[in-house]
Every structure is written in structure tokens, then in C-alpha cells.
PDB file of N, CA and C in Angstrom:
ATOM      1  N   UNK M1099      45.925 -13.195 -44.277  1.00  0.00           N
ATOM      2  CA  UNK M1099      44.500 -13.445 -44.234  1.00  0.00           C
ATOM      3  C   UNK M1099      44.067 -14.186 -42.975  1.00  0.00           C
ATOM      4  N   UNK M1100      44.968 -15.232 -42.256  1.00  0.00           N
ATOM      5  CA  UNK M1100      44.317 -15.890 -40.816  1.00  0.00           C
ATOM      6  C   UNK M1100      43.982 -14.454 -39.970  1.00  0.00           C
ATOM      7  N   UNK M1101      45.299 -13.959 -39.814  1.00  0.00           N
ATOM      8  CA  UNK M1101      44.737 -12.747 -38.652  1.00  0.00           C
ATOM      9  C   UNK M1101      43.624 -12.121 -38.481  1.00  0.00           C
ATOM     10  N   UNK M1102      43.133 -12.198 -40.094  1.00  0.00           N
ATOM     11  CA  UNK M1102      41.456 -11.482 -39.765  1.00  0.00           C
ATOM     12  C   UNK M1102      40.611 -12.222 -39.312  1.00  0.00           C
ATOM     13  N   UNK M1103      40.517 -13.607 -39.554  1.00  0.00           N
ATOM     14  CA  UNK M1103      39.574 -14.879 -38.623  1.00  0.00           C
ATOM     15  C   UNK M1103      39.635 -15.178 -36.887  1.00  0.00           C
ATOM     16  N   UNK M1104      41.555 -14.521 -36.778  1.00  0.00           N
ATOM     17  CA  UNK M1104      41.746 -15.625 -35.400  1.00  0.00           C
ATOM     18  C   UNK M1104      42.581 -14.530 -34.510  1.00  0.00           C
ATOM     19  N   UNK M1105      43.743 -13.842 -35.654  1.00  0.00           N
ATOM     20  CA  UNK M1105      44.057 -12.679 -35.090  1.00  0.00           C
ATOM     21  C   UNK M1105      43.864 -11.671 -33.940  1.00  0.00           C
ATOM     22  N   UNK M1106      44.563 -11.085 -33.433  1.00  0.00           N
ATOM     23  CA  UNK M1106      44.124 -10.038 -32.605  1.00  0.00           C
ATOM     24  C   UNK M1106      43.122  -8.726 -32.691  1.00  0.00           C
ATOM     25  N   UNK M1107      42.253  -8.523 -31.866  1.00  0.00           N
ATOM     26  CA  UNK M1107      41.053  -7.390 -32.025  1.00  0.00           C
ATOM     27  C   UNK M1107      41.421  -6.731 -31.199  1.00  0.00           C
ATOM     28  N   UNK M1108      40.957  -5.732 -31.682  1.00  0.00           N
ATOM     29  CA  UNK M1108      40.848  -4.363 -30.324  1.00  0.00           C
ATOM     30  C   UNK M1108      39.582  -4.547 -29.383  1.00  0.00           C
ATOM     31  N   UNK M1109      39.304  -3.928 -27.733  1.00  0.00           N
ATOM     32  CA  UNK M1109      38.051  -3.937 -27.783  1.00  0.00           C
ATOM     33  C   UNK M1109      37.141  -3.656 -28.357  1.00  0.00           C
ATOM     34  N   UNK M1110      37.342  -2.260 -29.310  1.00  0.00           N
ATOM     35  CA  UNK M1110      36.515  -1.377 -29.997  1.00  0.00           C
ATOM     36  C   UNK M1110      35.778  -2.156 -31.211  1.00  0.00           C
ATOM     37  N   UNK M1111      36.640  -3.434 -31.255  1.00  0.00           N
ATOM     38  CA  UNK M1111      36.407  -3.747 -32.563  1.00  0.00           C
ATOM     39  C   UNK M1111      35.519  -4.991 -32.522  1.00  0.00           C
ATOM     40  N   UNK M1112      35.926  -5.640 -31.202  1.00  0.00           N
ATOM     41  CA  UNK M1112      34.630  -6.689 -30.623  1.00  0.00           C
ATOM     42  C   UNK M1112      33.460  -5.566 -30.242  1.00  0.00           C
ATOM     43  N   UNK M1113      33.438  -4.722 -29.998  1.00  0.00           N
ATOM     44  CA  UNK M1113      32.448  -3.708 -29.020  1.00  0.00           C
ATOM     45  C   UNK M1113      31.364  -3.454 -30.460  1.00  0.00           C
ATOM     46  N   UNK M1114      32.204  -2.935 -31.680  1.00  0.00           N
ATOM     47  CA  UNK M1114      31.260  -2.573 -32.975  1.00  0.00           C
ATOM     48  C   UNK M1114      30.533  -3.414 -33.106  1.00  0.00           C
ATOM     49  N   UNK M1115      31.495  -4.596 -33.183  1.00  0.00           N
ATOM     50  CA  UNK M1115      30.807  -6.218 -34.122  1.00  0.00           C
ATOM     51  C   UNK M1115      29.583  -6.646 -32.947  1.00  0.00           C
ATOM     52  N   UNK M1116      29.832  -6.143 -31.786  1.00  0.00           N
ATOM     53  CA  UNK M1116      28.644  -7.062 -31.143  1.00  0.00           C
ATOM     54  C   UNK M1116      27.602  -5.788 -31.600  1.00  0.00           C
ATOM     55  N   UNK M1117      27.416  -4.405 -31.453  1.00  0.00           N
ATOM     56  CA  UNK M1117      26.601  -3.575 -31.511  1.00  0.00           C
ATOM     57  C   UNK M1117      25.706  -3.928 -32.659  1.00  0.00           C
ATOM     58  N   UNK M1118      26.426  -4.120 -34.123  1.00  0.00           N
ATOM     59  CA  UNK M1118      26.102  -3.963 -35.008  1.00  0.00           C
ATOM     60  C   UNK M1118      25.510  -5.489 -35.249  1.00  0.00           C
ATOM     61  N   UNK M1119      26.177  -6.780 -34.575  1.00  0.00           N
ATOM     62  CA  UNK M1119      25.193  -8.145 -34.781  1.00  0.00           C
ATOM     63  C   UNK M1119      23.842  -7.739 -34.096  1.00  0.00           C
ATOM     64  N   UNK M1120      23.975  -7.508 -32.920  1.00  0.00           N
ATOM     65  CA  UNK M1120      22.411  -6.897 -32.157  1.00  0.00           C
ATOM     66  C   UNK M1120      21.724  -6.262 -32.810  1.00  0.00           C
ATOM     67  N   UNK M1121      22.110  -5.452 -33.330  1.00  0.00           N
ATOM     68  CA  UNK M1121      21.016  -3.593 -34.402  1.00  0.00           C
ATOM     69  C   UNK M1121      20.634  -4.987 -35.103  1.00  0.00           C
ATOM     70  N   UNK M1122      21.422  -5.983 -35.875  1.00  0.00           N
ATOM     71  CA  UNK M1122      20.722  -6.788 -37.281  1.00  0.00           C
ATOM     72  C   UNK M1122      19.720  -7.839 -36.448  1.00  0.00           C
ATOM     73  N   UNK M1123      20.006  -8.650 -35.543  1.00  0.00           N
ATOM     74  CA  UNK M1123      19.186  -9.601 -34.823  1.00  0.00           C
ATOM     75  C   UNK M1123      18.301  -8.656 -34.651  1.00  0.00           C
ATOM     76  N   UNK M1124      17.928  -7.645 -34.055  1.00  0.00           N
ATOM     77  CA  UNK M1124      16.941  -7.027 -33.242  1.00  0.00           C
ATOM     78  C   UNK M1124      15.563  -6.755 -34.807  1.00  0.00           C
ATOM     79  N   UNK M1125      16.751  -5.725 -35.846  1.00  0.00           N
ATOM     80  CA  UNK M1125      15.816  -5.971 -36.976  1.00  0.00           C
ATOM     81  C   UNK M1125      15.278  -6.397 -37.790  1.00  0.00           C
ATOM     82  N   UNK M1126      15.910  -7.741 -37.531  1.00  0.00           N
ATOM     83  CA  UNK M1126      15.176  -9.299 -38.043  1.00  0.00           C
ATOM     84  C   UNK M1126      14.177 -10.070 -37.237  1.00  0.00           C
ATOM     85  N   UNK M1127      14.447  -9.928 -36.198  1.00  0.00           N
ATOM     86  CA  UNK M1127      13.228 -10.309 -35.980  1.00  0.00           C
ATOM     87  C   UNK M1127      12.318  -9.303 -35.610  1.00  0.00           C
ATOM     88  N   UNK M1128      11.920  -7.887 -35.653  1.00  0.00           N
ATOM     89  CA  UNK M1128      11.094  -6.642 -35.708  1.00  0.00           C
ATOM     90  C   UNK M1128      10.699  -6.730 -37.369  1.00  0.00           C
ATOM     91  N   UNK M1129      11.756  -6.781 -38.191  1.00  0.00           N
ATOM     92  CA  UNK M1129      10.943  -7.126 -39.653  1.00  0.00           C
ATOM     93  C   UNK M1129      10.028  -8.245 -39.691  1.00  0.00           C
ATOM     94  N   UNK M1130      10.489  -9.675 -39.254  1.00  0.00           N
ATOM     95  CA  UNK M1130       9.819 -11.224 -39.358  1.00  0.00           C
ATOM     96  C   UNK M1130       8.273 -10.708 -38.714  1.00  0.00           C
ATOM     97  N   UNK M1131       8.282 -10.090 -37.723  1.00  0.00           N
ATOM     98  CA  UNK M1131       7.243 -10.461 -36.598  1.00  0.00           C
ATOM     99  C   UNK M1131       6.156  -8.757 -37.195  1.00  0.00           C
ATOM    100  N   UNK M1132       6.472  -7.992 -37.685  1.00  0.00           N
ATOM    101  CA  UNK M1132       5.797  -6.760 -38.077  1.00  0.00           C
ATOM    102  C   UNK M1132       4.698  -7.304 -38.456  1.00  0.00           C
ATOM    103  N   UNK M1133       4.024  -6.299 -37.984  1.00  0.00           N
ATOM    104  CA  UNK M1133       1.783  -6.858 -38.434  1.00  0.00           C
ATOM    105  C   UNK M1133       1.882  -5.899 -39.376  1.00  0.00           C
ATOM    106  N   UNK M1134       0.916  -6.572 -40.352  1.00  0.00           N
ATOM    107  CA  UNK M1134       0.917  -6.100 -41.736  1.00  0.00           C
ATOM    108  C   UNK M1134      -0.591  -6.122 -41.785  1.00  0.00           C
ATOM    109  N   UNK M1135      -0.959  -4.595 -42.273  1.00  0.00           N
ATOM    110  CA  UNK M1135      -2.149  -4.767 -43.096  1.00  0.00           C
ATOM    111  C   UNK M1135      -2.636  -4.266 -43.689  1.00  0.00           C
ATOM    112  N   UNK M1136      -3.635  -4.346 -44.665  1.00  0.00           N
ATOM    113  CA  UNK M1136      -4.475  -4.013 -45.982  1.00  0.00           C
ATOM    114  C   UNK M1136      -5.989  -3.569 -46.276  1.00  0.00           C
ATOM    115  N   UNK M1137      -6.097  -3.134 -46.841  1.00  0.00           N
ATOM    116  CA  UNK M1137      -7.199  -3.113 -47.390  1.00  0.00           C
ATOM    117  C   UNK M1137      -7.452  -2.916 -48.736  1.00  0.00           C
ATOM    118  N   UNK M1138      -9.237  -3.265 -48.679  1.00  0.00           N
ATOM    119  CA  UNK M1138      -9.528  -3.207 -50.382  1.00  0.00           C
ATOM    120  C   UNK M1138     -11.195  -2.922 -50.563  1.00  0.00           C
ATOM    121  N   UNK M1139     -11.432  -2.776 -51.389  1.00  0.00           N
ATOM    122  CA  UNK M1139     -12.794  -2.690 -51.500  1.00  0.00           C
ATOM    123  C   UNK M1139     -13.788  -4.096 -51.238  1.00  0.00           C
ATOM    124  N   UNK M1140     -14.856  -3.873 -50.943  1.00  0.00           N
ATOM    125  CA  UNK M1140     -15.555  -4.919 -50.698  1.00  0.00           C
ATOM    126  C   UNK M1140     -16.389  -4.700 -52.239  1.00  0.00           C
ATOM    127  N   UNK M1141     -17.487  -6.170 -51.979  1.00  0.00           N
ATOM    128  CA  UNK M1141     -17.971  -6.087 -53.451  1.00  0.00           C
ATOM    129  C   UNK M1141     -19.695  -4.848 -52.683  1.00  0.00           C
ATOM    130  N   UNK M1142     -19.450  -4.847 -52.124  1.00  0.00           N
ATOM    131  CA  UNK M1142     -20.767  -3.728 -52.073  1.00  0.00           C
ATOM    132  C   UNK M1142     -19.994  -1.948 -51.804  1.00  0.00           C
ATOM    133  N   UNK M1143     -18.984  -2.240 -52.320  1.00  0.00           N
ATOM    134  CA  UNK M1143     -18.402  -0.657 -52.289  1.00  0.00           C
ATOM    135  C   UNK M1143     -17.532   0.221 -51.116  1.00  0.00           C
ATOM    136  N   UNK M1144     -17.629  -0.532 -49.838  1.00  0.00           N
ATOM    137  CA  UNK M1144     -17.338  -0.308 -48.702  1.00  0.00           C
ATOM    138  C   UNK M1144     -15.722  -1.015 -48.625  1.00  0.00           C
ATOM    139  N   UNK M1145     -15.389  -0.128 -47.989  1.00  0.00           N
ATOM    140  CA  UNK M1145     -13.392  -0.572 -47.655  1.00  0.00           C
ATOM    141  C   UNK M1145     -13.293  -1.573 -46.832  1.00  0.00           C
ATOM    142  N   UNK M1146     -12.759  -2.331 -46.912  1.00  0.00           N
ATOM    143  CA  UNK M1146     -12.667  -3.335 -45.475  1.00  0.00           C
ATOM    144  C   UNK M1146     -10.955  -3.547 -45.273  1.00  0.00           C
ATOM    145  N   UNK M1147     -10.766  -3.405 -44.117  1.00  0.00           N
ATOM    146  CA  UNK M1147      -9.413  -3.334 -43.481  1.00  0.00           C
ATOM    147  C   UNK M1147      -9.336  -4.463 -43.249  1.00  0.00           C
ATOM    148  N   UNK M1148      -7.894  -5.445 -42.973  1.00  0.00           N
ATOM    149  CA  UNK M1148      -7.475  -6.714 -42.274  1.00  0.00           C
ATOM    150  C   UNK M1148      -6.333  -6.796 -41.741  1.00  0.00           C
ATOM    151  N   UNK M1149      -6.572  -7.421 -40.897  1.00  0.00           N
ATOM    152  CA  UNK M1149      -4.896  -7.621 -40.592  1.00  0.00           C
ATOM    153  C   UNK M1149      -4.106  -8.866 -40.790  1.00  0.00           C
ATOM    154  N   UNK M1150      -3.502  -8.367 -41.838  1.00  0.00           N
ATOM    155  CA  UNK M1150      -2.819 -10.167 -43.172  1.00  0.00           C
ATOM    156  C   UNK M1150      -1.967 -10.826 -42.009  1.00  0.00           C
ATOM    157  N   UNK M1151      -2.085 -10.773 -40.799  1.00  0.00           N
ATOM    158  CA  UNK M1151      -0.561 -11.218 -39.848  1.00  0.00           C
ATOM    159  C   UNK M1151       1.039 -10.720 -39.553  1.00  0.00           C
ATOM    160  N   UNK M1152       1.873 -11.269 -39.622  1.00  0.00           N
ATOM    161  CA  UNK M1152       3.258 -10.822 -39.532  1.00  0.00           C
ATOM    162  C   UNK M1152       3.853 -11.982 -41.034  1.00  0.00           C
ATOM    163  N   UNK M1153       5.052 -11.516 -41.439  1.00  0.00           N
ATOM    164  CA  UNK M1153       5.585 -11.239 -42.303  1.00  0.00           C
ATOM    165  C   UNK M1153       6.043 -13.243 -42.513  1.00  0.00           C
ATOM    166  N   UNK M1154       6.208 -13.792 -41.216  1.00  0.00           N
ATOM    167  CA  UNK M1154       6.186 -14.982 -41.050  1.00  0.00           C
ATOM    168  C   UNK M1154       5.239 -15.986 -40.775  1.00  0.00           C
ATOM    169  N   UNK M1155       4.093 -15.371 -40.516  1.00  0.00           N
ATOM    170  CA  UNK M1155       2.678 -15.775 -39.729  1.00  0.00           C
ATOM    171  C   UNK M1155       1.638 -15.199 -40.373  1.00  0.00           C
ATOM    172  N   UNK M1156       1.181 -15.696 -41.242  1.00  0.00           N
ATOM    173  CA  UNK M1156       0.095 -15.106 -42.061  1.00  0.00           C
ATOM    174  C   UNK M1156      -0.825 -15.781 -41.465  1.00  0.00           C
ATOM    175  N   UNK M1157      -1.986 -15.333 -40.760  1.00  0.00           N
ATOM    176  CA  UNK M1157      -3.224 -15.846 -40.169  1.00  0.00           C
ATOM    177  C   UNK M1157      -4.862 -15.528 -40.806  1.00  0.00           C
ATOM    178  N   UNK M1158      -5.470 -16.627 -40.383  1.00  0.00           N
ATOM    179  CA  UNK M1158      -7.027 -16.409 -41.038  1.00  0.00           C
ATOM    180  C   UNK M1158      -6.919 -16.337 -42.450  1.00  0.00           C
ATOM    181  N   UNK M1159      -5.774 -16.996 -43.278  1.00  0.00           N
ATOM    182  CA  UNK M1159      -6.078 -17.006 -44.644  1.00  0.00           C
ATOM    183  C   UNK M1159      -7.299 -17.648 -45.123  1.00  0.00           C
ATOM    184  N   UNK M1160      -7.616 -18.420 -44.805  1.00  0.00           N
ATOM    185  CA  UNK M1160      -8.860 -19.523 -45.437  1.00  0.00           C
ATOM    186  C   UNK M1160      -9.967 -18.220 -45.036  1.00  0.00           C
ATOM    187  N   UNK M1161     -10.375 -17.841 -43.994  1.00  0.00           N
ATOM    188  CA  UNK M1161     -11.795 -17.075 -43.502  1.00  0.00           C
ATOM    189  C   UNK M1161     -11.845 -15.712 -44.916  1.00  0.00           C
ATOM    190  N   UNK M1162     -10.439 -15.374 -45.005  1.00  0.00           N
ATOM    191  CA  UNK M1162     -10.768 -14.121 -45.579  1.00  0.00           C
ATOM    192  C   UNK M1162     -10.816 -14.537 -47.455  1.00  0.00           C
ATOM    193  N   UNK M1163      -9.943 -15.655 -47.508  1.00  0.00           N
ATOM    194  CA  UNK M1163      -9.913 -16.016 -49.085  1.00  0.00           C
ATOM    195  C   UNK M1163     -11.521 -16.435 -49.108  1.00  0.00           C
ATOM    196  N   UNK M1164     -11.999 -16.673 -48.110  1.00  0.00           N
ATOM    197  CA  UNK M1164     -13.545 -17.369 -48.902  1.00  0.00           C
ATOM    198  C   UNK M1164     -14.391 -16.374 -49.080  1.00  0.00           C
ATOM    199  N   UNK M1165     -14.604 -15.538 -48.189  1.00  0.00           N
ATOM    200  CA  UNK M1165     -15.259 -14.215 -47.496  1.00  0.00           C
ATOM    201  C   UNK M1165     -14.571 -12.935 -48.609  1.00  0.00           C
ATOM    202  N   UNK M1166     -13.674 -12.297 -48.921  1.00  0.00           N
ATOM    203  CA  UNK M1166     -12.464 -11.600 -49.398  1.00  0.00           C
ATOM    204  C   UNK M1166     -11.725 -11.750 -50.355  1.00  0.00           C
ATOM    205  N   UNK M1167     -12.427 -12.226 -51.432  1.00  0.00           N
ATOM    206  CA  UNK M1167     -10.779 -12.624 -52.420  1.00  0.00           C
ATOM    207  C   UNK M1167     -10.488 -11.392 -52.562  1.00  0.00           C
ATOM    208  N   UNK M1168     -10.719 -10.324 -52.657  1.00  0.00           N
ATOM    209  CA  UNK M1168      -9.948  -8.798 -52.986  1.00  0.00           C
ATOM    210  C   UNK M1168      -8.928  -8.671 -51.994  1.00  0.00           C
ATOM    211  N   UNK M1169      -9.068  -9.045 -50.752  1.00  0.00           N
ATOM    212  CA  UNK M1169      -8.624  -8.944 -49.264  1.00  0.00           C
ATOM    213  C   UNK M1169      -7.005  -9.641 -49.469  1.00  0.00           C
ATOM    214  N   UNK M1170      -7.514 -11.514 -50.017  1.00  0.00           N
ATOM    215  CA  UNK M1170      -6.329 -11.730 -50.053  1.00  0.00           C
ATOM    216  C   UNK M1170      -5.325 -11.546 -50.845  1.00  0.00           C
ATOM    217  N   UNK M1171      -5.404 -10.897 -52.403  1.00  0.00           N
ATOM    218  CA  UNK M1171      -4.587 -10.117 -52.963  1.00  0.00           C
ATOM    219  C   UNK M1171      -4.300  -9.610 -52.205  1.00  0.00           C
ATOM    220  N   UNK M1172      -4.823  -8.361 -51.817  1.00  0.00           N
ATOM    221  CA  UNK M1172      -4.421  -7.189 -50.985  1.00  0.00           C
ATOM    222  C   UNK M1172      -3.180  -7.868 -50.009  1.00  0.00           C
ATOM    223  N   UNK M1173      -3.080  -8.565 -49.187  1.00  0.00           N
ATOM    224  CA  UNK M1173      -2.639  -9.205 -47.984  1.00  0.00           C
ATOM    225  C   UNK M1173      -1.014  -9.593 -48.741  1.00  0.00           C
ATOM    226  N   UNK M1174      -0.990 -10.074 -50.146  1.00  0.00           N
ATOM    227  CA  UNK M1174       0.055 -10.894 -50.315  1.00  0.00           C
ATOM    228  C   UNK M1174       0.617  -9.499 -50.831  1.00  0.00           C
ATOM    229  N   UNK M1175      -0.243  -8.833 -51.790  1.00  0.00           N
ATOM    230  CA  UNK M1175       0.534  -7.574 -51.960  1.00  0.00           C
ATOM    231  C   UNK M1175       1.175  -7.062 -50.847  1.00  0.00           C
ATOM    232  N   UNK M1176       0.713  -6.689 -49.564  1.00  0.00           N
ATOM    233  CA  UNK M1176       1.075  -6.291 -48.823  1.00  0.00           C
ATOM    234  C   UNK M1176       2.476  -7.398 -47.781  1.00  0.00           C
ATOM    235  N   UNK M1177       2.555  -8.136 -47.771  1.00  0.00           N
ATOM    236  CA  UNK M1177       3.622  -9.061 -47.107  1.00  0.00           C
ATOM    237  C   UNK M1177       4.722  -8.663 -47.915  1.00  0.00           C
ATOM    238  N   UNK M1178       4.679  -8.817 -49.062  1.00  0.00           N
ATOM    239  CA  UNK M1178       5.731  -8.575 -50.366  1.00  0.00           C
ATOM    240  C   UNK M1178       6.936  -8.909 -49.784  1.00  0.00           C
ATOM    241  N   UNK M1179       7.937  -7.943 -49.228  1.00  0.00           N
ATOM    242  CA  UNK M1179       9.352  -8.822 -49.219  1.00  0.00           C
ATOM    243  C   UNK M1179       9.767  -8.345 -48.105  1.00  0.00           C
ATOM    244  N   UNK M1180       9.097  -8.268 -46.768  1.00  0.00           N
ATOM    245  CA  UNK M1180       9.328  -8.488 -45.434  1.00  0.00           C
ATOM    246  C   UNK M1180       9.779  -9.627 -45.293  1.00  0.00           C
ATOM    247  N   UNK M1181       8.894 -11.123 -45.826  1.00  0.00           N
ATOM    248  CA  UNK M1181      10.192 -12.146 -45.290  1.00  0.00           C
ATOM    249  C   UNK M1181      11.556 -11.958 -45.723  1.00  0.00           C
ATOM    250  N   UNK M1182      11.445 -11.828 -46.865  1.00  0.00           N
ATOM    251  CA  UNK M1182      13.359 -11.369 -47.998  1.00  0.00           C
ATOM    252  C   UNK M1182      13.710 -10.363 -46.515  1.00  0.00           C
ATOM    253  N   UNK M1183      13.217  -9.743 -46.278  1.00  0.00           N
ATOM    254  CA  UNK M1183      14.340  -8.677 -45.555  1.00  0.00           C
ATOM    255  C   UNK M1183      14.964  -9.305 -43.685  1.00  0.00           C
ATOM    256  N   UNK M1184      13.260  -9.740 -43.529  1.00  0.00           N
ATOM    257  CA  UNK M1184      13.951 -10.624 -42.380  1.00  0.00           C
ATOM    258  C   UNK M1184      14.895 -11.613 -42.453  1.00  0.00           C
ATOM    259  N   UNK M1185      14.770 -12.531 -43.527  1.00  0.00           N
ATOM    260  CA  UNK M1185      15.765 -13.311 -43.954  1.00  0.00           C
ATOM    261  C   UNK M1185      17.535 -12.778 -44.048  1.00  0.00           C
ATOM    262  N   UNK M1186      17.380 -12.134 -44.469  1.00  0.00           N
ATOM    263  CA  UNK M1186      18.858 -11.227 -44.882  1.00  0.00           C
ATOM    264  C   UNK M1186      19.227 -11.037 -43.435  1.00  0.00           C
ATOM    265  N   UNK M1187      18.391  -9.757 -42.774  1.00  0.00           N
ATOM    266  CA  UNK M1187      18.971  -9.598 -41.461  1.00  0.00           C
ATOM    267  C   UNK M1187      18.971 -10.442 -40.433  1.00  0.00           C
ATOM    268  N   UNK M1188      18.668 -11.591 -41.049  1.00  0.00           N
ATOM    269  CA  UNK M1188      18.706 -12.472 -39.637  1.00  0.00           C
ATOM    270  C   UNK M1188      20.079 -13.480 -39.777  1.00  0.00           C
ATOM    271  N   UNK M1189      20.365 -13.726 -41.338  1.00  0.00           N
ATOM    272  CA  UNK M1189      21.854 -13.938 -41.764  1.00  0.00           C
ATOM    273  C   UNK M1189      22.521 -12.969 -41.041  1.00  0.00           C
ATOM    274  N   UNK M1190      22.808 -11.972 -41.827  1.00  0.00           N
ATOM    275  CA  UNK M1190      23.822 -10.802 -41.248  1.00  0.00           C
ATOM    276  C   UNK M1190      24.273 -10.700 -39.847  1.00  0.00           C
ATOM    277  N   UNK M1191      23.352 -10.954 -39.129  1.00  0.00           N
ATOM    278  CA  UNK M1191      23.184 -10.797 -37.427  1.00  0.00           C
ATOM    279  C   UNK M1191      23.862 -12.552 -36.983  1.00  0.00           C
ATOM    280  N   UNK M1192      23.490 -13.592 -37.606  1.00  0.00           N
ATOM    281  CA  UNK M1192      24.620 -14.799 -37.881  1.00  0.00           C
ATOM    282  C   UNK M1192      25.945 -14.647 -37.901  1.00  0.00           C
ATOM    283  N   UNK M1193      25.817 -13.953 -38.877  1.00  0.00           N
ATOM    284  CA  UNK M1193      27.603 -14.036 -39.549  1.00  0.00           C
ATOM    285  C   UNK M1193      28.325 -13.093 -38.431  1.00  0.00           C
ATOM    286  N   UNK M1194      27.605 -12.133 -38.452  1.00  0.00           N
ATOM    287  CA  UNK M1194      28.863 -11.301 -37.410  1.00  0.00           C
ATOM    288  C   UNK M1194      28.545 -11.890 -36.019  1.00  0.00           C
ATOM    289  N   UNK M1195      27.938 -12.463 -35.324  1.00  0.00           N
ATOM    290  CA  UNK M1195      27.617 -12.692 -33.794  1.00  0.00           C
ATOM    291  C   UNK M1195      28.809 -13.835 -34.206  1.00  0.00           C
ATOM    292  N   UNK M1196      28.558 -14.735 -35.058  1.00  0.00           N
ATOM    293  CA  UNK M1196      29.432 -16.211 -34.834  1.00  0.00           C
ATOM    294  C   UNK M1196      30.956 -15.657 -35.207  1.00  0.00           C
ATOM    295  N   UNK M1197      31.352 -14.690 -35.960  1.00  0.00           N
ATOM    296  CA  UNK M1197      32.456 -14.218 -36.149  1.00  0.00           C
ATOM    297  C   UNK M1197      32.775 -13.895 -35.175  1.00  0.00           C
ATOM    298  N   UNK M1198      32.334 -13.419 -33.960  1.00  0.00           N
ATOM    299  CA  UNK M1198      32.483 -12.201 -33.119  1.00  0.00           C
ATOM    300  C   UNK M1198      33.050 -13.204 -32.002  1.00  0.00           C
ATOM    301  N   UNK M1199      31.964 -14.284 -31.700  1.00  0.00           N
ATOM    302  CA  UNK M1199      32.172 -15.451 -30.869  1.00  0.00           C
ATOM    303  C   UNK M1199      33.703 -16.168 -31.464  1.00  0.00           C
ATOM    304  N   UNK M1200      34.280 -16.251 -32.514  1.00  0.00           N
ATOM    305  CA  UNK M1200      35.575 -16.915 -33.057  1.00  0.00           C
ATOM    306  C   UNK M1200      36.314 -15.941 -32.833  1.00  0.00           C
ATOM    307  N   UNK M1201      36.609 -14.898 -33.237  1.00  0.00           N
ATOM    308  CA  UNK M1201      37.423 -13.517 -32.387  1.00  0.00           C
ATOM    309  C   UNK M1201      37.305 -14.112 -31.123  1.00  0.00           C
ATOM    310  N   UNK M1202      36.767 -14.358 -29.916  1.00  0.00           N
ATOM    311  CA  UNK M1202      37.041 -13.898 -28.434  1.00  0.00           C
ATOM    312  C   UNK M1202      37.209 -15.775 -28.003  1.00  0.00           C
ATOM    313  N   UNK M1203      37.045 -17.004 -28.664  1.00  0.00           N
ATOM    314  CA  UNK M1203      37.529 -17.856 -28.346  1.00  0.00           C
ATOM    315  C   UNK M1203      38.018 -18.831 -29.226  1.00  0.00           C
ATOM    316  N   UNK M1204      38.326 -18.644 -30.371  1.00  0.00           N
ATOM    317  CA  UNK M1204      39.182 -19.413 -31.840  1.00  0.00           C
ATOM    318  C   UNK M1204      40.568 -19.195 -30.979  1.00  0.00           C
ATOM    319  N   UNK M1205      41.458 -19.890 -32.160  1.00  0.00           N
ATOM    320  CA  UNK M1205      42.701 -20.107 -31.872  1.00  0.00           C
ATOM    321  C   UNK M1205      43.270 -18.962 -32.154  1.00  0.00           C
ATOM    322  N   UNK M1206      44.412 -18.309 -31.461  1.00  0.00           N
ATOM    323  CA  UNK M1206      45.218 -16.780 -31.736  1.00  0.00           C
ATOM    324  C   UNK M1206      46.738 -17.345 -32.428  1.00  0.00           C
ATOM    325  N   UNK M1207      46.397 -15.840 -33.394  1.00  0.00           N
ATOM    326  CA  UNK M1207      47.278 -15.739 -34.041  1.00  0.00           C
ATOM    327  C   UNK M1207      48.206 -14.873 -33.432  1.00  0.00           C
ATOM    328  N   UNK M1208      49.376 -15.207 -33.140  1.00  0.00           N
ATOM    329  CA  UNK M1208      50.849 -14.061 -32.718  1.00  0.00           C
ATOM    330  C   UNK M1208      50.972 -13.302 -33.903  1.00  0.00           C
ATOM    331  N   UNK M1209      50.651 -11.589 -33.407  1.00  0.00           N
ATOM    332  CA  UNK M1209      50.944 -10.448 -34.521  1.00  0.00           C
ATOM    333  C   UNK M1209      52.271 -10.837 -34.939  1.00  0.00           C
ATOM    334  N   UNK M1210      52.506 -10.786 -36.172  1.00  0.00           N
ATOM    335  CA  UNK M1210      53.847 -10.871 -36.506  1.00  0.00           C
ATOM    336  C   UNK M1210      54.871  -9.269 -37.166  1.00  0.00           C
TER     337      UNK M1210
END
């Protein structure tokens, strides 16, 4: 079990782990930062569009909750579990970058 922490890698195998930490960093923060938005009816019948912010940055809540309560349902409906997903991939993109970094300077293990 050390060899898989400290052990010897192939390039191919640092080359995946960095590809695949990047693809997750890149889509964690493209999920976190995504503009999100909604709409709903107004009370005179007419649609009104908004834009609820990014998934981490919800902006103009107060203007539209006073102006909009349909709006800000709409808005939270719409955020729903973009943070959950940025969250995850922004772990994932952790774990393998710092793994990746202990592969190429942790202590080596002699294949036995």
C-alpha cells in the first residue's frame, strides 16, 4: 500500500493525474462562477427574466425579493445544486493535484 502514495509513477501516469486534476479545477470553478437565470410571472401577467447571479454570488437579492417575490423563488429554484457540484469538483481537483504534487516530490519508495 506505501507504493501507491510514494512509490514509483510512470510519466503517463503523472501526465493523466495532472490532465484529469485540471478538467476538475477548470469545472469547478466554470460550475461556481456559471450565471444563472430565471424567470416567472409578474403579478400583472407579464414574464420577467433575471439574472439570480453565479452559483456562489447571488446578487441584487434584496431589489428583487421586495420588487419579485415570484422572482426570488424562481432564482433559488434555479441555483439548486450548482454550489453541491462546484463543491465536489473543486475537492476532486484537490485531491488529485496534491496527490500528484506527493508523487513527483514525497519520499520514494524502492520497487521491490
Amino acid at each position: 500500500m506505501p507504493q501507491y502514495f510514494s512509490g514509483p509513477s510512470s510519466p503517463q501516469m503523472r501526465l493523466t493525474m495532472l490532465l484529469v486534476g485540471l478538467v476538475a479545477l477548470v469545472a469547478g470553478i466554470y460550475s461556481g462562477t456559471h450565471e444563472i437565470r430565471a424567470s416567472a410571472a409578474s403579478g400583472h401577467g407579464n414574464v420577467v427574466n433575471t439574472n439570480c447571479g453565479s452559483a456562489f454570488n447571488q446578487y441584487d437579492s434584496e431589489l428583487r425579493d421586495a420588487n419579485f417575490p415570484a422572482l426570488s423563488a424562481a432564482c433559488e429554484e434555479a441555483v439548486g445544486v450548482w454550489p453541491v457540484i462546484a463543491f465536489v469538483l473543486l475537492a476532486v481537483a484537490a485531491i488529485i493535484l496534491i496527490r500528484l504534487l506527493y508523487m513527483l516530490i514525497g519520499p520514494k519508495i524502492a520497487p521491490s
